[in-house]
């Protein structure tokens, strides 16, 4: 599982990125870690014609505006802006974590951590609230689990459903 | 199809020197993408503006969004986005240019 954690705590699922998109993200990560300036990164990488998320016209449009590669590169740019002192960190944001570090948790472990049933976790994955692997055994992104708040009504429904099956 | 080139200038940070959030930028991008064939972003450049109250000139880094408007009928939507951006990004005024004609819009 490959994910990206934004400054605002949103987890971007990079699983479906194409090879050239992953290569471009790796190039941007290398620039980020090697100390490239915010100004250079902004000018040469975020909206670059080489950014495959913007292909074929190097333009943001209705089809690619929410592309996870574009959003990840955009977030790297913001991290560099904070590091370079161009601007301060927005309230509630966290620049101390490595955006590419995540842990894959088993569904049972994820359910135990949140005090919910496995079914509740699977339902959250289906609704897109949790990032998880597509293949079995399903693993859940620990970063996405951290920011996930199960709705109380759904937890009750999940417990009742599990209890009725157990009878 | 002939495209009408439009620009909107947005500071890279808010008035307190804090980064705008990715949600702020994403909303701007989504609004621009909804009325335009596409857009890109130039900069950061150093922009300057003069406070009308005291005549003092200020400089700050800005992004220049270059937007491809497909029809004059969409130009009004672009102006509406600029007005929204002035308010959303907490700017007293915001600079735009449509087909080479500049205008400063108040929030």
Tab-separated table of C-alpha atoms in Angstrom:
chain	number	residue	atom	x	y	z
A	1	UNK	CA	0.000	0.000	0.000
A	2	UNK	CA	1.354	3.407	-0.922
A	3	UNK	CA	-0.245	6.474	0.577
A	4	UNK	CA	0.551	10.144	1.073
A	5	UNK	CA	-0.344	12.057	4.252
A	6	UNK	CA	-1.087	15.738	3.621
A	7	UNK	CA	-0.333	18.545	6.048
A	8	UNK	CA	-4.038	18.682	6.828
A	9	UNK	CA	-4.124	14.964	7.695
A	10	UNK	CA	-5.833	13.717	4.551
A	11	UNK	CA	-4.575	10.365	3.261
A	12	UNK	CA	-4.149	10.148	-0.516
A	13	UNK	CA	-4.330	6.659	-1.988
A	14	UNK	CA	-1.481	6.308	-4.487
A	15	UNK	CA	-2.252	2.662	-5.296
A	16	UNK	CA	-3.638	3.362	-8.746
A	17	UNK	CA	-0.909	5.732	-9.936
A	18	UNK	CA	0.686	4.721	-13.226
A	19	UNK	CA	4.386	3.907	-13.411
A	20	UNK	CA	5.276	7.305	-14.891
A	21	UNK	CA	3.182	9.048	-12.234
A	22	UNK	CA	5.001	7.213	-9.431
A	23	UNK	CA	8.323	8.046	-11.085
A	24	UNK	CA	7.393	11.737	-11.146
A	25	UNK	CA	6.351	11.635	-7.485
A	26	UNK	CA	9.669	9.963	-6.604
A	27	UNK	CA	11.506	12.698	-8.512
A	28	UNK	CA	9.609	15.347	-6.542
A	29	UNK	CA	10.282	13.532	-3.250
A	30	UNK	CA	13.991	13.439	-4.080
A	31	UNK	CA	13.940	17.183	-4.767
A	32	UNK	CA	12.031	17.738	-1.519
A	33	UNK	CA	14.492	15.711	0.561
A	34	UNK	CA	17.537	17.206	-1.154
A	35	UNK	CA	16.560	20.695	-0.036
A	36	UNK	CA	15.229	22.222	-3.240
A	37	UNK	CA	13.799	25.663	-2.566
A	38	UNK	CA	10.079	26.381	-2.451
A	39	UNK	CA	10.506	28.801	-5.319
A	40	UNK	CA	12.313	26.326	-7.591
A	41	UNK	CA	9.934	23.507	-6.701
A	42	UNK	CA	6.868	25.682	-7.339
A	43	UNK	CA	8.150	26.963	-10.648
A	44	UNK	CA	9.624	23.748	-12.041
A	45	UNK	CA	7.608	20.857	-10.620
A	46	UNK	CA	4.101	21.492	-9.270
A	47	UNK	CA	2.451	22.679	-12.480
A	48	UNK	CA	5.247	21.493	-14.760
A	49	UNK	CA	4.489	20.291	-18.275
A	50	UNK	CA	6.402	17.150	-17.218
A	51	UNK	CA	3.870	16.383	-14.471
A	52	UNK	CA	2.038	13.361	-15.929
A	53	UNK	CA	-1.091	14.174	-13.914
A	54	UNK	CA	-1.500	17.237	-16.142
A	55	UNK	CA	-1.005	15.422	-19.456
A	56	UNK	CA	-1.580	15.923	-22.308
A	57	UNK	CA	-1.925	19.736	-22.225
A	58	UNK	CA	-0.047	20.571	-19.007
A	59	UNK	CA	-3.258	22.092	-17.741
A	60	UNK	CA	-5.414	21.447	-14.687
A	61	UNK	CA	-8.958	20.689	-15.774
A	62	UNK	CA	-12.143	19.099	-14.483
A	63	UNK	CA	-10.748	15.605	-15.117
A	64	UNK	CA	-7.464	15.893	-13.220
A	65	UNK	CA	-8.109	18.601	-10.610
A	66	UNK	CA	-8.391	16.039	-7.802
A	67	UNK	CA	-5.595	13.753	-9.072
A	68	UNK	CA	-3.683	12.306	-6.070
A	69	UNK	CA	-0.322	12.952	-7.739
A	70	UNK	CA	-1.148	16.624	-8.253
A	71	UNK	CA	-2.338	16.916	-4.661
A	72	UNK	CA	0.751	15.156	-3.280
A	73	UNK	CA	3.143	17.363	-5.257
A	74	UNK	CA	1.136	20.386	-4.207
A	75	UNK	CA	1.489	19.342	-0.564
A	76	UNK	CA	5.256	18.840	-0.944
A	77	UNK	CA	5.431	22.391	-2.259
A	78	UNK	CA	3.591	23.653	0.830
A	79	UNK	CA	5.995	21.744	3.102
A	80	UNK	CA	8.925	23.436	1.364
A	81	UNK	CA	7.254	26.834	1.756
A	82	UNK	CA	6.981	26.225	5.499
A	83	UNK	CA	10.555	24.941	5.720
A	84	UNK	CA	11.864	27.972	3.793
A	85	UNK	CA	9.863	30.392	5.926
A	86	UNK	CA	7.774	31.635	3.006
A	87	UNK	CA	4.684	31.080	5.131
A	88	UNK	CA	3.707	29.581	8.456
A	89	UNK	CA	1.895	26.333	9.136
A	90	UNK	CA	-1.893	26.539	8.968
A	91	UNK	CA	-3.696	25.881	12.289
A	92	UNK	CA	-4.257	22.181	12.899
A	93	UNK	CA	-1.727	21.130	10.284
A	94	UNK	CA	1.293	18.953	11.039
A	95	UNK	CA	4.545	19.205	9.084
A	96	UNK	CA	6.532	16.955	11.427
A	97	UNK	CA	5.487	13.647	9.897
A	98	UNK	CA	6.992	12.002	6.833
A	99	UNK	CA	4.149	12.126	4.301
A	100	UNK	CA	5.119	8.771	2.782
A	101	UNK	CA	5.305	6.809	6.048
A	102	UNK	CA	2.286	4.653	6.760
A	103	UNK	CA	1.572	1.267	8.357
A	104	UNK	CA	-0.702	-1.442	6.978
A	105	UNK	CA	-2.999	-2.812	9.680
A	106	UNK	CA	-5.077	-5.975	9.578
A	107	UNK	CA	-8.832	-5.304	9.650
A	108	UNK	CA	-9.151	-6.925	13.098
A	109	UNK	CA	-6.403	-4.709	14.487
A	110	UNK	CA	-8.009	-1.639	12.924
A	111	UNK	CA	-11.409	-2.589	14.390
A	112	UNK	CA	-9.892	-3.164	17.832
A	113	UNK	CA	-8.064	0.154	17.729
A	114	UNK	CA	-11.299	2.032	17.082
A	115	UNK	CA	-13.498	-0.198	19.249
A	116	UNK	CA	-15.773	-1.161	16.352
A	117	UNK	CA	-16.646	-4.366	14.537
A	118	UNK	CA	-14.724	-5.677	11.522
A	119	UNK	CA	-17.888	-5.115	9.480
A	120	UNK	CA	-17.863	-1.421	10.404
A	121	UNK	CA	-14.289	-1.193	9.144
A	122	UNK	CA	-15.156	-2.980	5.889
A	123	UNK	CA	-18.138	-0.653	5.389
A	124	UNK	CA	-15.914	2.391	5.941
A	125	UNK	CA	-13.490	1.051	3.334
A	126	UNK	CA	-16.386	0.593	0.898
A	127	UNK	CA	-17.558	4.164	1.474
A	128	UNK	CA	-14.024	5.430	0.835
A	129	UNK	CA	-13.618	6.710	4.393
A	130	UNK	CA	-10.630	4.433	5.010
A	131	UNK	CA	-7.772	3.711	2.608
A	132	UNK	CA	-7.069	-0.016	2.285
A	133	UNK	CA	-5.496	-2.543	-0.022
A	134	UNK	CA	-7.707	-3.998	-2.739
A	135	UNK	CA	-6.230	-7.480	-2.462
A	136	UNK	CA	-6.805	-9.958	0.371
A	137	UNK	CA	-6.001	-10.089	3.175
A	138	UNK	CA	-7.235	-6.496	3.334
A	139	UNK	CA	-4.896	-4.088	5.114
A	140	UNK	CA	-5.931	-0.662	6.353
A	141	UNK	CA	-3.815	2.486	6.237
A	142	UNK	CA	-2.941	3.427	9.813
A	143	UNK	CA	-2.802	7.096	8.790
A	144	UNK	CA	-6.330	7.010	7.431
A	145	UNK	CA	-7.518	5.108	10.520
A	146	UNK	CA	-6.040	7.767	12.799
A	147	UNK	CA	-8.214	10.499	11.313
A	148	UNK	CA	-11.337	8.365	11.006
A	149	UNK	CA	-14.206	8.922	13.398
A	150	UNK	CA	-16.806	6.138	13.164
A	151	UNK	CA	-20.326	7.507	13.411
A	152	UNK	CA	-21.976	6.361	16.657
A	153	UNK	CA	-25.148	5.294	14.840
A	154	UNK	CA	-23.141	3.140	12.427
A	155	UNK	CA	-21.261	1.510	15.327
A	156	UNK	CA	-24.550	0.601	17.024
A	157	UNK	CA	-25.933	-0.785	13.779
A	158	UNK	CA	-22.759	-2.787	13.224
A	159	UNK	CA	-22.881	-4.305	16.716
A	160	UNK	CA	-26.572	-5.206	16.397
A	161	UNK	CA	-25.957	-6.766	13.003
A	162	UNK	CA	-23.008	-8.780	14.321
A	163	UNK	CA	-25.014	-9.864	17.379
A	164	UNK	CA	-27.978	-11.011	15.309
A	165	UNK	CA	-25.697	-13.074	13.094
A	166	UNK	CA	-24.167	-14.647	16.191
A	167	UNK	CA	-27.534	-15.951	17.447
B	1	UNK	CA	-11.468	26.754	-30.804
B	2	UNK	CA	-10.094	30.162	-29.838
B	3	UNK	CA	-9.426	30.507	-26.134
B	4	UNK	CA	-9.627	33.703	-24.118
B	5	UNK	CA	-6.618	34.007	-21.841
B	6	UNK	CA	-7.441	35.195	-18.361
B	7	UNK	CA	-5.295	35.661	-15.280
B	8	UNK	CA	-5.967	35.867	-11.573
B	9	UNK	CA	-3.269	36.797	-9.074
B	10	UNK	CA	-3.382	35.195	-5.614
B	11	UNK	CA	-0.822	35.695	-2.813
B	12	UNK	CA	1.017	32.539	-1.745
B	13	UNK	CA	0.154	33.211	1.929
B	14	UNK	CA	-2.547	34.944	3.933
B	15	UNK	CA	-2.314	38.375	5.527
B	16	UNK	CA	-0.886	36.841	8.717
B	17	UNK	CA	1.878	35.100	6.759
B	18	UNK	CA	0.293	31.674	7.193
B	19	UNK	CA	-0.075	29.118	4.410
B	20	UNK	CA	-3.485	28.757	2.863
B	21	UNK	CA	-4.650	25.189	3.377
B	22	UNK	CA	-4.683	22.566	0.641
B	23	UNK	CA	-8.484	22.653	0.935
B	24	UNK	CA	-8.444	26.398	0.137
B	25	UNK	CA	-6.330	25.847	-2.960
B	26	UNK	CA	-8.273	22.767	-4.021
B	27	UNK	CA	-11.509	24.736	-3.915
B	28	UNK	CA	-9.973	27.474	-6.074
B	29	UNK	CA	-8.669	24.859	-8.513
B	30	UNK	CA	-12.058	23.141	-8.693
B	31	UNK	CA	-13.850	26.417	-9.321
B	32	UNK	CA	-11.400	27.429	-12.037
B	33	UNK	CA	-11.577	23.992	-13.650
B	34	UNK	CA	-15.369	24.194	-13.707
B	35	UNK	CA	-15.467	27.302	-15.905
B	36	UNK	CA	-12.293	26.866	-17.900
B	37	UNK	CA	-10.916	24.471	-20.472
B	38	UNK	CA	-7.889	24.299	-18.245
B	39	UNK	CA	-5.484	26.396	-16.253
B	40	UNK	CA	-1.904	26.473	-15.123
B	41	UNK	CA	-0.042	28.449	-12.516
B	42	UNK	CA	3.032	30.638	-12.940
B	43	UNK	CA	5.341	31.866	-10.242
B	44	UNK	CA	5.838	32.553	-7.470
B	45	UNK	CA	6.489	36.114	-8.634
B	46	UNK	CA	6.985	39.170	-6.503
B	47	UNK	CA	3.786	41.209	-6.702
B	48	UNK	CA	3.238	44.699	-5.380
B	49	UNK	CA	0.200	46.663	-4.325
B	50	UNK	CA	-0.412	50.078	-2.811
B	51	UNK	CA	-2.601	50.528	0.230
B	52	UNK	CA	-5.163	53.178	-0.801
B	53	UNK	CA	-5.432	54.408	2.811
B	54	UNK	CA	-1.803	55.385	3.357
B	55	UNK	CA	-0.233	55.097	-0.101
B	56	UNK	CA	2.380	52.639	1.159
B	57	UNK	CA	3.532	50.066	-1.390
B	58	UNK	CA	3.779	46.460	-0.252
B	59	UNK	CA	5.393	43.526	-2.019
B	60	UNK	CA	4.589	39.863	-1.537
B	61	UNK	CA	5.052	36.581	-3.426
B	62	UNK	CA	2.083	35.756	-5.619
B	63	UNK	CA	0.909	33.015	-7.937
B	64	UNK	CA	-0.383	33.891	-11.383
B	65	UNK	CA	-3.150	31.530	-12.519
B	66	UNK	CA	-3.427	31.485	-16.290
B	67	UNK	CA	-6.893	30.313	-17.255
B	68	UNK	CA	-8.212	29.260	-20.665
B	69	UNK	CA	-11.761	30.558	-20.978
B	70	UNK	CA	-13.579	28.913	-23.852
B	71	UNK	CA	-16.263	31.544	-24.408
B	72	UNK	CA	-17.086	35.137	-23.460
B	73	UNK	CA	-20.216	33.705	-21.869
B	74	UNK	CA	-17.909	32.100	-19.255
B	75	UNK	CA	-16.066	35.362	-18.548
B	76	UNK	CA	-18.717	36.372	-16.008
B	77	UNK	CA	-18.220	33.095	-14.168
B	78	UNK	CA	-14.481	33.795	-14.064
B	79	UNK	CA	-15.115	37.248	-12.570
B	80	UNK	CA	-17.412	35.638	-9.995
B	81	UNK	CA	-14.604	33.244	-9.029
B	82	UNK	CA	-12.229	36.182	-8.676
B	83	UNK	CA	-14.682	37.923	-6.346
B	84	UNK	CA	-15.104	34.703	-4.360
B	85	UNK	CA	-11.298	34.336	-4.181
B	86	UNK	CA	-10.882	37.890	-2.887
B	87	UNK	CA	-13.248	37.085	-0.049
B	88	UNK	CA	-12.112	33.512	0.566
B	89	UNK	CA	-8.406	34.401	0.575
B	90	UNK	CA	-9.167	37.488	2.676
B	91	UNK	CA	-7.890	40.048	0.174
B	92	UNK	CA	-9.061	43.677	0.044
B	93	UNK	CA	-8.761	43.487	-3.728
B	94	UNK	CA	-7.650	41.028	-6.328
B	95	UNK	CA	-6.023	41.578	-9.715
B	96	UNK	CA	-7.370	39.897	-12.814
B	97	UNK	CA	-6.749	40.253	-16.515
B	98	UNK	CA	-9.039	39.049	-19.305
B	99	UNK	CA	-7.804	39.098	-22.910
B	100	UNK	CA	-5.050	41.494	-21.885
B	101	UNK	CA	-7.325	43.944	-20.088
B	102	UNK	CA	-6.398	44.309	-16.401
B	103	UNK	CA	-8.871	45.050	-13.622
B	104	UNK	CA	-8.651	45.188	-9.852
B	105	UNK	CA	-11.706	43.802	-8.101
B	106	UNK	CA	-12.639	44.699	-4.562
B	107	UNK	CA	-13.771	41.940	-2.236
